[in-house]
Short mmCIF file of C-alpha atoms and ligand atoms in Angstrom, two decimals:
data_model
loop_
_atom_site.label_atom_id
_atom_site.label_comp_id
_atom_site.label_asym_id
_atom_site.label_seq_id
_atom_site.Cartn_x
_atom_site.Cartn_y
_atom_site.Cartn_z
CA MET A 1 34.38 -9.52 55.84
CA ILE A 2 32.42 -11.31 53.23
CA GLU A 3 33.60 -11.85 49.63
CA ILE A 4 31.63 -13.12 46.70
CA LYS A 5 33.21 -14.32 43.61
CA ASN A 6 31.31 -14.72 40.26
CA ILE A 7 27.81 -15.42 41.53
CA ARG A 8 25.43 -16.46 38.93
CA LYS A 9 21.82 -17.41 39.43
CA SER A 10 19.06 -18.14 37.14
CA PHE A 11 15.36 -19.25 37.63
CA GLY A 12 14.50 -21.39 34.89
CA HIS A 13 15.60 -19.74 31.58
CA ARG A 14 15.79 -16.20 33.33
CA THR A 15 19.29 -15.25 34.49
CA VAL A 16 18.92 -12.92 37.32
CA LEU A 17 22.48 -12.46 38.54
CA LYS A 18 25.28 -12.62 35.67
CA GLY A 19 28.32 -13.29 37.57
CA ILE A 20 28.78 -10.73 40.46
CA SER A 21 31.90 -10.34 42.46
CA ALA A 22 32.29 -7.94 45.34
CA GLU A 23 33.78 -7.50 48.78
CA PHE A 24 31.93 -6.38 51.85
CA LYS A 25 34.17 -5.00 54.62
CA ASP A 26 33.27 -5.28 58.25
CA GLY A 27 32.75 -2.20 60.34
CA ILE A 28 31.11 -0.25 57.48
CA THR A 29 27.64 -0.24 56.00
CA ASN A 30 27.56 -1.82 52.55
CA LEU A 31 24.69 -1.04 50.56
CA VAL A 32 23.23 -2.88 47.48
CA ILE A 33 21.01 -0.55 45.33
CA GLY A 34 19.17 -1.03 42.00
CA GLY A 35 15.78 -0.79 40.61
CA SER A 36 13.02 -3.07 41.36
CA GLY A 37 13.50 -6.65 40.17
CA SER A 38 17.16 -6.07 39.57
CA GLY A 39 18.11 -9.01 41.73
CA LYS A 40 19.05 -7.39 45.05
CA THR A 41 16.97 -9.95 47.11
CA THR A 42 18.05 -12.75 45.08
CA LEU A 43 21.84 -11.71 45.56
CA LEU A 44 21.30 -11.63 49.35
CA LYS A 45 19.64 -14.93 49.43
CA CYS A 46 22.40 -16.43 47.45
CA MET A 47 24.86 -15.19 50.00
CA VAL A 48 23.13 -16.71 52.87
CA GLY A 49 22.38 -20.00 51.01
CA LEU A 50 18.75 -19.64 50.79
CA HIS A 51 19.06 -19.86 47.15
CA GLU A 52 22.06 -22.08 45.80
CA PRO A 53 23.91 -20.01 43.15
CA ASN A 54 24.32 -21.83 39.78
CA SER A 55 28.20 -21.05 40.16
CA GLY A 56 30.42 -18.78 42.03
CA SER A 57 31.22 -18.89 45.80
CA VAL A 58 30.67 -16.93 48.95
CA PHE A 59 33.42 -16.53 51.52
CA TYR A 60 32.78 -15.47 55.18
CA ASP A 61 36.13 -14.46 56.69
CA GLU A 62 37.87 -16.70 54.31
CA ARG A 63 35.48 -19.75 55.03
CA ASN A 64 33.94 -20.99 51.84
CA PHE A 65 30.31 -21.08 52.64
CA THR A 66 29.23 -22.41 49.20
CA SER A 67 31.15 -25.68 49.62
CA MET A 68 30.19 -26.30 53.16
CA ASN A 69 27.84 -29.19 54.49
CA PHE A 70 24.83 -28.63 56.36
CA GLU A 71 26.48 -28.67 59.83
CA ALA A 72 29.35 -26.40 58.92
CA ARG A 73 26.78 -24.01 57.41
CA THR A 74 24.60 -24.07 60.60
CA HIS A 75 27.60 -22.86 62.60
CA VAL A 76 27.98 -19.94 60.16
CA ARG A 77 24.35 -19.20 60.20
CA THR A 78 24.36 -18.72 63.98
CA GLU A 79 26.60 -15.63 63.27
CA ILE A 80 24.25 -14.37 60.76
CA GLY A 81 21.34 -11.87 61.39
CA MET A 82 18.84 -11.24 58.64
CA LEU A 83 16.03 -8.80 58.06
CA PHE A 84 13.59 -10.04 55.29
CA GLN A 85 11.87 -7.67 52.98
CA GLY A 86 8.66 -8.83 54.26
CA SER A 87 9.71 -8.97 57.88
CA ALA A 88 9.14 -12.74 58.05
CA LEU A 89 8.09 -12.60 61.79
CA PHE A 90 6.74 -15.77 63.28
CA ASP A 91 3.05 -15.21 63.42
CA SER A 92 2.28 -17.90 65.97
CA MET A 93 4.36 -15.83 68.47
CA ASN A 94 4.20 -12.63 70.09
CA VAL A 95 6.97 -9.87 69.72
CA GLU A 96 8.98 -11.10 72.73
CA GLU A 97 8.87 -14.66 71.65
CA ASN A 98 9.90 -13.82 68.20
CA ILE A 99 13.03 -11.98 69.43
CA MET A 100 13.68 -14.62 72.12
CA PHE A 101 13.60 -17.47 69.68
CA PRO A 102 17.12 -17.63 68.47
CA LEU A 103 18.17 -17.20 72.06
CA ASN A 104 16.15 -20.11 73.29
CA MET A 105 17.50 -22.21 70.49
CA PHE A 106 21.17 -21.45 70.73
CA THR A 107 22.00 -20.15 74.01
CA GLU A 108 21.85 -21.40 77.57
CA LEU A 109 20.96 -18.01 79.14
CA SER A 110 18.59 -17.79 81.84
CA PHE A 111 15.03 -16.53 81.27
CA LYS A 112 15.81 -13.08 82.94
CA GLU A 113 18.98 -12.65 80.75
CA LYS A 114 17.04 -13.40 77.71
CA ARG A 115 14.27 -11.05 78.68
CA ASP A 116 16.84 -8.28 79.20
CA ARG A 117 18.29 -8.80 75.82
CA VAL A 118 14.85 -8.81 74.24
CA ASN A 119 14.19 -5.39 76.11
CA PHE A 120 17.54 -4.09 75.17
CA CYS A 121 16.91 -4.86 71.32
CA LEU A 122 13.35 -3.55 71.56
CA GLU A 123 14.73 -0.14 73.10
CA ARG A 124 17.24 0.15 70.24
CA VAL A 125 14.23 -0.19 67.56
CA ASN A 126 12.22 2.28 69.75
CA LEU A 127 9.68 -0.35 70.57
CA ALA A 128 10.29 -0.69 74.28
CA GLY A 129 7.18 -2.10 76.07
CA ASN A 130 5.50 -3.74 73.20
CA ASN A 131 6.68 -7.17 74.20
CA GLN A 132 3.33 -8.82 74.31
CA LEU A 133 1.86 -7.59 71.07
CA LEU A 134 0.95 -10.21 68.60
CA VAL A 135 2.39 -10.04 65.20
CA SER A 136 -1.11 -9.47 63.55
CA GLU A 137 -1.32 -6.38 66.07
CA LEU A 138 1.73 -4.69 64.43
CA SER A 139 1.78 -2.12 61.71
CA GLY A 140 4.16 -2.56 58.61
CA GLY A 141 6.82 -0.31 60.00
CA MET A 142 6.63 -1.93 63.43
CA LYS A 143 7.10 -5.37 61.94
CA LYS A 144 10.18 -4.20 60.19
CA ARG A 145 11.53 -2.98 63.52
CA VAL A 146 10.87 -6.10 65.43
CA GLY A 147 12.45 -7.96 62.45
CA ILE A 148 15.73 -5.74 63.08
CA ALA A 149 15.37 -6.43 66.74
CA ARG A 150 15.26 -10.25 66.01
CA ALA A 151 18.12 -10.02 63.65
CA ILE A 152 20.43 -8.35 66.19
CA ALA A 153 19.37 -10.36 69.12
CA MET A 154 22.20 -12.87 68.70
CA ASN A 155 24.85 -10.04 68.29
CA PRO A 156 25.47 -11.31 64.70
CA LYS A 157 28.86 -11.01 63.02
CA TYR A 158 27.08 -10.68 59.70
CA LEU A 159 23.96 -8.39 59.26
CA PHE A 160 21.81 -8.57 56.28
CA CYS A 161 18.96 -6.17 55.80
CA ASP A 162 16.53 -6.33 52.90
CA GLU A 163 14.98 -2.84 52.61
CA PRO A 164 15.06 -2.03 56.41
CA ASN A 165 13.18 1.29 55.95
CA SER A 166 10.76 0.87 53.19
CA GLY A 167 7.35 1.56 54.49
CA LEU A 168 8.59 3.70 57.38
CA ASP A 169 8.12 7.38 57.73
CA PRO A 170 11.17 9.39 57.10
CA LYS A 171 12.02 10.02 60.71
CA THR A 172 11.92 6.43 61.57
CA ALA A 173 13.66 5.53 58.53
CA ILE A 174 16.70 7.65 59.65
CA VAL A 175 16.55 6.31 63.09
CA ILE A 176 16.73 2.72 61.64
CA ASP A 177 19.59 3.70 59.38
CA GLU A 178 21.45 5.13 62.24
CA LEU A 179 20.88 2.15 64.25
CA ILE A 180 22.23 -0.16 61.76
CA GLN A 181 25.17 2.12 61.33
CA GLU A 182 25.75 2.23 65.09
CA ILE A 183 25.64 -1.47 65.36
CA THR A 184 27.94 -1.95 62.60
CA GLU A 185 30.56 0.29 63.98
CA GLU A 186 30.24 -0.85 67.54
CA TYR A 187 30.45 -4.52 66.99
CA ARG A 188 32.41 -4.18 63.64
CA THR A 189 29.66 -6.38 61.88
CA THR A 190 29.75 -6.88 58.25
CA THR A 191 26.67 -5.23 57.26
CA ILE A 192 24.85 -5.49 53.95
CA VAL A 193 21.87 -3.35 53.38
CA VAL A 194 19.50 -3.57 50.22
CA THR A 195 17.78 -0.44 49.70
CA HIS A 196 16.52 2.17 47.16
CA ASP A 197 15.95 4.73 49.53
CA MET A 198 18.21 7.66 48.47
CA ASN A 199 18.28 9.12 52.11
CA SER A 200 19.92 5.94 53.21
CA VAL A 201 22.35 6.03 50.40
CA MET A 202 23.46 9.58 51.14
CA GLY A 203 23.28 8.89 54.88
CA ILE A 204 25.20 5.71 55.43
CA GLY A 205 26.44 4.55 51.92
CA GLU A 206 30.07 4.17 52.66
CA ASN A 207 30.39 1.31 50.08
CA ILE A 208 27.67 1.19 47.43
CA ILE A 209 27.05 -1.43 44.76
CA PHE A 210 24.54 -0.67 42.20
CA LEU A 211 23.14 -3.66 40.31
CA HIS A 212 21.78 -3.23 36.79
CA GLN A 213 20.55 -6.06 34.39
CA GLY A 214 22.18 -8.66 36.52
CA THR A 215 25.66 -7.24 36.78
CA LYS A 216 27.48 -4.90 39.14
CA TRP A 217 27.21 -1.80 37.22
CA TRP A 218 28.90 0.54 39.45
CA GLU A 219 30.84 0.63 42.80
CA GLY A 220 31.70 3.48 44.99
CA SER A 221 30.86 5.65 48.04
CA ASN A 222 28.14 8.11 48.66
CA LYS A 223 30.64 10.87 47.96
CA GLU A 224 31.26 9.71 44.50
CA ILE A 225 27.66 8.67 43.63
CA THR A 226 26.44 12.35 42.97
CA THR A 227 29.29 13.19 40.70
CA THR A 228 29.51 9.97 38.74
CA ASP A 229 28.83 10.17 34.90
CA ASN A 230 27.39 6.76 34.73
CA LYS A 231 24.19 7.10 32.91
CA GLU A 232 22.13 4.30 34.35
CA LEU A 233 23.15 5.18 37.95
CA ASN A 234 22.31 8.81 37.37
CA GLU A 235 18.79 7.90 36.15
CA PHE A 236 18.49 5.91 39.22
CA VAL A 237 19.77 8.45 41.65
CA PHE A 238 18.11 11.37 40.13
CA ALA A 239 14.90 9.74 39.27
CA SER A 240 12.88 12.21 41.34
CA LYS A 241 12.28 15.86 40.22
CA PHE A 242 13.58 16.92 43.71
CA MET A 243 16.90 15.22 43.31
CA LYS A 244 17.19 16.57 39.93
CA LYS A 245 16.87 20.05 41.21
CA LEU A 246 19.56 19.20 43.86
CA GLN A 247 21.76 17.97 41.20
CA LYS A 248 21.52 21.22 39.23
CA MET D 1 7.11 -38.51 36.91
CA ILE D 2 6.17 -40.00 40.49
CA PHE D 3 9.77 -40.55 41.26
CA TYR D 4 10.76 -36.80 41.55
CA PRO D 5 8.31 -36.04 44.34
CA LEU D 6 8.81 -39.23 46.09
CA GLY D 7 12.47 -38.59 46.16
CA LYS D 8 11.83 -35.06 47.49
CA TYR D 9 9.52 -36.64 50.05
CA ILE D 10 12.12 -39.09 51.32
CA LEU D 11 14.77 -36.34 51.56
CA LEU D 12 12.45 -34.07 53.42
CA LEU D 13 11.75 -37.03 55.80
CA LYS D 14 15.62 -37.54 56.18
CA ALA D 15 15.84 -33.96 57.29
CA VAL D 16 12.83 -34.15 59.68
CA PHE D 17 14.73 -36.87 61.67
CA ARG D 18 17.97 -35.07 62.10
CA LYS D 19 19.00 -34.56 65.59
CA PRO D 20 17.13 -31.70 66.99
CA GLU D 21 19.11 -28.46 68.12
CA LYS D 22 17.48 -28.48 71.39
CA TRP D 23 15.20 -31.02 72.82
CA SER D 24 13.51 -28.74 75.23
CA LEU D 25 12.09 -26.47 72.39
CA TYR D 26 10.93 -29.49 70.48
CA ARG D 27 9.28 -30.92 73.46
CA LYS D 28 7.23 -27.79 74.04
CA GLU D 29 6.02 -28.08 70.36
CA ILE D 30 5.21 -31.69 70.64
CA PHE D 31 2.94 -31.18 73.62
CA HIS D 32 1.57 -28.25 71.88
CA GLU D 33 0.73 -30.48 68.80
CA MET D 34 -0.40 -33.27 70.84
CA ASN D 35 -2.96 -30.94 72.46
CA TYR D 36 -4.13 -29.32 69.45
CA MET D 37 -4.42 -32.67 67.45
CA GLY D 38 -5.66 -34.81 70.26
CA VAL D 39 -7.85 -32.62 72.48
CA GLY D 40 -8.82 -30.51 69.52
CA SER D 41 -10.12 -33.60 67.39
CA LEU D 42 -11.92 -35.31 70.37
CA GLY D 43 -15.28 -33.73 69.65
CA ILE D 44 -15.51 -34.68 66.00
CA ILE D 45 -14.30 -38.22 66.50
CA CYS D 46 -16.82 -38.82 69.24
CA ILE D 47 -19.67 -37.75 67.10
CA ILE D 48 -18.61 -39.70 64.01
CA SER D 49 -17.94 -42.81 66.16
CA ILE D 50 -21.29 -43.14 67.59
CA PHE D 51 -23.07 -42.80 64.41
CA LEU D 52 -20.54 -45.31 62.81
CA GLY D 53 -21.49 -47.94 65.37
CA ALA D 54 -25.19 -47.04 65.14
CA VAL D 55 -25.33 -47.40 61.47
CA THR D 56 -23.36 -50.76 61.44
CA THR D 57 -25.71 -52.17 64.02
CA VAL D 58 -28.93 -51.10 61.99
CA GLN D 59 -27.57 -52.23 58.73
CA THR D 60 -26.27 -55.50 59.90
CA ALA D 61 -29.63 -56.22 61.56
CA PHE D 62 -31.33 -55.38 58.42
CA GLN D 63 -29.16 -57.84 56.34
CA LEU D 64 -29.60 -60.61 59.02
CA VAL D 65 -32.88 -62.07 57.75
CA SER D 66 -32.23 -65.70 58.48
CA ASP D 67 -33.76 -66.97 61.70
CA LEU D 68 -30.90 -69.58 61.93
CA VAL D 69 -28.34 -66.99 62.73
CA PRO D 70 -28.55 -65.60 66.27
CA LYS D 71 -29.03 -61.81 66.69
CA SER D 72 -25.92 -61.92 69.01
CA VAL D 73 -23.89 -62.01 65.82
CA ILE D 74 -24.65 -58.28 65.45
CA GLY D 75 -22.62 -57.53 68.61
CA GLY D 76 -19.57 -59.29 67.30
CA ILE D 77 -19.91 -57.69 63.90
CA VAL D 78 -20.10 -54.13 65.31
CA ARG D 79 -17.08 -54.99 67.46
CA ASP D 80 -14.87 -56.37 64.71
CA SER D 81 -15.81 -53.88 62.01
CA SER D 82 -15.21 -51.06 64.49
CA ILE D 83 -11.85 -52.38 65.42
CA LEU D 84 -10.59 -53.47 62.22
CA GLU D 85 -11.94 -50.98 59.72
CA LEU D 86 -14.42 -48.35 60.61
CA SER D 87 -12.67 -46.57 63.44
CA PRO D 88 -9.17 -46.40 62.20
CA THR D 89 -9.87 -45.64 58.63
CA ILE D 90 -12.98 -43.32 58.81
CA SER D 91 -11.14 -41.52 61.65
CA ALA D 92 -8.10 -41.07 59.61
CA ILE D 93 -10.05 -39.84 56.63
CA VAL D 94 -11.82 -37.40 58.86
CA LEU D 95 -8.47 -36.30 60.54
CA ALA D 96 -6.86 -35.96 57.21
CA GLY D 97 -9.38 -33.23 56.44
CA LYS D 98 -9.11 -31.56 59.87
CA ILE D 99 -5.41 -32.08 60.77
CA GLY D 100 -3.90 -32.53 57.25
CA SER D 101 -5.29 -29.35 55.81
CA SER D 102 -4.33 -27.21 58.72
CA VAL D 103 -0.81 -28.56 58.80
CA ALA D 104 -0.50 -27.97 55.10
CA SER D 105 -1.82 -24.51 55.33
CA GLN D 106 0.19 -23.55 58.31
CA ILE D 107 3.56 -24.78 56.94
CA GLY D 108 2.63 -23.30 53.50
CA THR D 109 1.89 -19.93 54.85
CA MET D 110 5.25 -20.05 56.88
CA ARG D 111 6.87 -20.81 53.42
CA VAL D 112 5.39 -18.19 51.36
CA THR D 113 5.80 -15.52 54.01
CA GLU D 114 9.52 -16.47 54.21
CA GLN D 115 9.26 -17.64 57.98
CA ILE D 116 10.81 -20.85 56.81
CA ASP D 117 13.61 -18.92 55.33
CA ALA D 118 14.11 -17.11 58.60
CA LEU D 119 14.29 -20.20 60.39
CA GLU D 120 16.87 -21.56 57.95
CA ILE D 121 18.99 -18.43 58.33
CA MET D 122 19.10 -18.78 62.16
CA GLY D 123 20.71 -22.10 61.48
CA ILE D 124 17.65 -24.18 62.58
CA ASN D 125 16.77 -27.26 60.70
CA SER D 126 13.31 -26.09 59.64
CA PRO D 127 11.80 -29.54 58.56
CA GLY D 128 12.86 -30.96 61.96
CA TYR D 129 11.57 -27.97 63.91
CA LEU D 130 8.29 -27.67 62.05
CA ILE D 131 7.48 -31.27 61.04
CA LEU D 132 8.88 -33.63 63.67
CA PRO D 133 6.65 -32.37 66.53
CA LYS D 134 3.49 -32.76 64.24
CA ILE D 135 4.48 -36.28 63.23
CA ILE D 136 5.05 -37.28 66.88
CA GLY D 137 1.93 -35.54 68.11
CA ALA D 138 -0.05 -37.33 65.45
CA ILE D 139 1.29 -40.85 65.89
CA THR D 140 0.75 -40.72 69.62
CA MET D 141 -2.63 -39.08 69.69
CA ILE D 142 -4.27 -40.63 66.69
CA PRO D 143 -4.17 -44.13 68.03
CA LEU D 144 -5.64 -42.78 71.28
CA LEU D 145 -8.41 -41.20 69.35
CA VAL D 146 -8.82 -44.40 67.39
CA ILE D 147 -9.20 -46.38 70.91
CA ILE D 148 -11.92 -43.90 72.08
CA SER D 149 -13.57 -44.20 68.63
CA ILE D 150 -13.80 -47.80 68.99
CA ALA D 151 -15.26 -47.76 72.42
CA LEU D 152 -17.87 -45.15 71.27
CA SER D 153 -18.64 -46.89 68.12
CA ILE D 154 -19.58 -50.01 70.20
CA VAL D 155 -21.64 -47.90 72.55
CA GLY D 156 -23.28 -46.37 69.59
CA GLY D 157 -24.20 -49.83 68.27
CA TYR D 158 -25.63 -51.04 71.59
CA LEU D 159 -27.74 -47.86 71.85
CA ALA D 160 -29.01 -48.00 68.29
CA GLY D 161 -29.59 -51.64 68.50
CA THR D 162 -31.48 -51.81 71.66
CA ALA D 163 -33.36 -48.59 70.99
CA SER D 164 -34.75 -49.91 67.72
CA GLY D 165 -35.27 -53.45 69.05
CA ALA D 166 -33.03 -55.14 66.49
CA VAL D 167 -31.30 -56.78 69.26
CA THR D 168 -31.65 -57.33 72.94
CA PRO D 169 -29.13 -56.01 75.27
CA GLN D 170 -28.25 -59.38 76.48
CA SER D 171 -27.55 -60.94 73.11
CA PHE D 172 -25.70 -57.68 71.90
CA ILE D 173 -23.39 -58.08 75.01
CA GLU D 174 -23.17 -61.80 74.42
CA GLY D 175 -22.00 -61.46 70.87
CA LEU D 176 -19.49 -58.59 71.82
CA THR D 177 -17.89 -60.49 74.40
CA SER D 178 -17.55 -63.88 72.49
CA ASP D 179 -14.87 -64.94 70.09
CA PHE D 180 -12.91 -61.84 70.48
CA ILE D 181 -9.37 -62.07 68.64
CA PRO D 182 -6.95 -59.81 70.45
CA PHE D 183 -4.77 -59.60 67.22
CA THR D 184 -7.39 -57.43 65.62
CA PHE D 185 -6.77 -54.75 67.97
CA THR D 186 -2.96 -54.94 67.16
CA VAL D 187 -3.82 -54.53 63.53
CA SER D 188 -5.94 -51.46 64.34
CA MET D 189 -3.23 -49.85 66.27
CA VAL D 190 -0.80 -50.57 63.47
CA LYS D 191 -3.18 -49.04 61.04
CA SER D 192 -3.64 -45.78 63.10
CA VAL D 193 0.08 -45.25 63.59
CA ILE D 194 0.57 -45.53 59.78
CA PHE D 195 -2.30 -43.41 58.90
CA ALA D 196 -1.17 -40.59 61.47
CA PHE D 197 2.19 -40.72 59.79
CA ILE D 198 0.73 -40.31 56.33
CA ILE D 199 -1.67 -37.61 57.30
CA THR D 200 1.06 -35.37 58.79
CA SER D 201 3.96 -36.37 56.46
CA VAL D 202 2.09 -35.86 53.44
CA ALA D 203 0.40 -32.57 54.56
CA ALA D 204 3.85 -31.31 55.69
CA TYR D 205 5.40 -32.13 52.38
CA GLN D 206 2.59 -30.25 50.57
CA GLY D 207 3.18 -27.28 52.65
CA PHE D 208 6.87 -27.27 52.82
CA TYR D 209 7.22 -27.19 49.08
CA THR D 210 4.54 -24.45 48.37
CA HIS D 211 5.49 -21.72 45.93
CA GLY D 212 3.73 -18.46 45.38
CA GLY D 213 1.04 -16.94 47.54
CA ALA D 214 -2.35 -17.47 49.37
CA LEU D 215 -3.69 -19.19 46.37
CA GLU D 216 -1.10 -21.78 46.25
CA VAL D 217 -1.38 -22.24 49.93
CA GLY D 218 -4.99 -23.16 49.64
CA GLN D 219 -4.21 -25.51 46.64
CA SER D 220 -1.44 -27.28 48.73
CA SER D 221 -3.87 -27.87 51.60
CA THR D 222 -6.45 -29.32 49.08
CA LYS D 223 -3.81 -31.58 47.59
CA ALA D 224 -2.80 -32.69 50.99
CA VAL D 225 -6.09 -33.83 51.90
CA VAL D 226 -6.75 -35.73 48.66
CA ILE D 227 -3.38 -37.34 48.41
CA SER D 228 -3.46 -38.48 52.05
CA CYS D 229 -6.84 -39.95 51.64
CA ILE D 230 -5.81 -42.02 48.66
CA MET D 231 -2.59 -42.91 50.54
CA ILE D 232 -4.60 -44.10 53.62
CA LEU D 233 -6.93 -46.40 51.81
CA PHE D 234 -4.02 -47.88 49.93
CA ALA D 235 -2.12 -48.36 53.16
CA ASP D 236 -5.22 -49.85 54.68
CA TYR D 237 -5.31 -52.47 51.98
CA ILE D 238 -1.73 -53.25 52.19
CA VAL D 239 -1.73 -53.65 56.05
CA ALA D 240 -4.88 -55.80 55.81
CA GLN D 241 -3.19 -58.07 53.11
CA LEU D 242 0.04 -58.32 55.08
CA LEU D 243 -1.32 -58.85 58.58
CA LEU D 244 -4.57 -60.71 58.18
N1 LIG B 1 12.01 -17.93 43.52
C1 LIG B 1 11.90 -17.26 42.34
N2 LIG B 1 11.48 -17.96 41.19
C2 LIG B 1 11.58 -17.21 40.01
N3 LIG B 1 12.09 -16.01 39.73
C3 LIG B 1 12.40 -15.31 40.76
C4 LIG B 1 12.41 -15.80 42.17
N4 LIG B 1 12.89 -14.95 42.97
C5 LIG B 1 13.08 -13.80 42.23
N5 LIG B 1 12.84 -14.03 40.87
C6 LIG B 1 12.95 -13.13 39.80
O1 LIG B 1 14.31 -12.47 39.95
C7 LIG B 1 14.25 -11.16 39.72
C8 LIG B 1 14.89 -10.51 40.75
O2 LIG B 1 14.09 -10.54 41.96
P1 LIG B 1 14.59 -9.86 43.36
O3 LIG B 1 13.48 -10.27 44.20
O4 LIG B 1 15.89 -10.28 43.63
O5 LIG B 1 14.43 -8.31 43.05
P2 LIG B 1 14.72 -7.12 43.92
O6 LIG B 1 15.95 -6.44 43.22
O7 LIG B 1 14.76 -7.47 45.35
O8 LIG B 1 13.49 -6.15 43.77
P3 LIG B 1 12.74 -5.23 44.71
O9 LIG B 1 13.38 -4.14 45.04
O10 LIG B 1 11.42 -5.03 44.20
O11 LIG B 1 12.66 -6.07 46.08
C9 LIG B 1 12.77 -10.87 39.51
O12 LIG B 1 12.68 -10.49 38.19
C10 LIG B 1 12.13 -12.01 39.86
O13 LIG B 1 10.95 -12.16 39.10
MG1 LIG B 2 13.70 -7.34 46.98
#
């Protein structure tokens, strides 16, 4: 479980997060939704310590991450898997080396065990057999999936995904959503997914946080989201004509 | 104004020299960098060194108009100026352009594409993993390159001198082998280690703190070259002042 308390973050004069508190339970997929530029990525980065929040704190299973020193954070970080919005694959390495990298760094497994783990992860993201491709040879969607494979390589306790299915076709997007859901339930990870894909919201949104203007505007589940009378949230959810029709 | 970047630079170096997570992975990177920097720069260093020596010989001969000074002096002058100044400094300036710009743009690209963030998230000390192998690679390989450069510079001087008839082979060799002060070689090695450190650490600093996108990566790499060239010449002066 991850708990955040009153996270504030500004860049220069611009305040992006204005005091956000939330609880993310393990074993369910927690979604963070919101318009472009609403601070979703910033919130995620504050949680994992890539941005230092101006105030507030983050707790990983009761451990106060914000007040930890470098060594203690390193320990927590080996339990974190993260998919970046731009995939952030190491472009000097091929697919296999990318996924194997955390295993090389932090485990004492034999090469064969590591190779098996890589193949297992690649299979889960439907990329089996693509071990030797270079990062520059991957399509945008493939990069995303390799990014996910790398994020789950170490069997993380905490999984952060920044827009895991943007740029994917609807079918693969659902496969990825289901994969994230499966991993979350199977290993009881605490999973936080940033998205603005309404299919994901309806599909896997057991706990949804809607960010608007730097605050937590709404919180609930995918069952409640269609019936809420929150104006901004409705505008967000029913932005497309298709969804509007559905609403009626 | 200068203190803020200086402080950031020192803090970055402190992080660079933290204990590595796993030596075996670092070792692999170090060998990779040594190969890239050492073998990769051999060609350009050979070419410039031969010309350095050749030019020194021809110009010294031109300035030696008095018949009272024996021509063998040319050999000694080529030797000493190659060892003390030309080989370490000119090589360092050239390598600042070659190695410095590539280090800065490589690390800068990793920064703007969030690859450094990805390393951090895994719990890896990214300055250590990315920068330490480069620094070690440079401070081991650049002195070797300088030694090669010294040798080739003298060869270049010999060839140019004898081919142009400015000096006979015998008197060049005579000048080359007399009055050698071994300490000059020590100074040369001290210089090249310091220059190697400057090239890689300044470039890594510029790359590591790149913000923005492709444009800024280009700017970082330009800045890395300019700043390290200035720093090299400054350090050159300081070392000469302190050691000679
Ligand atoms: N490093 C930074 N420096 C300055 N401003 C930043 C920085 N990172 C983000 N911002 C600003 O913070 C705001 C929120 O950005 P963020 O990336 O969190 O948005 P987002 O919700 O993830 O949007 P998207 O859905 O488009 O990815 C934006 O207005 C952005 O300009
Ligand atoms: Mg984002």
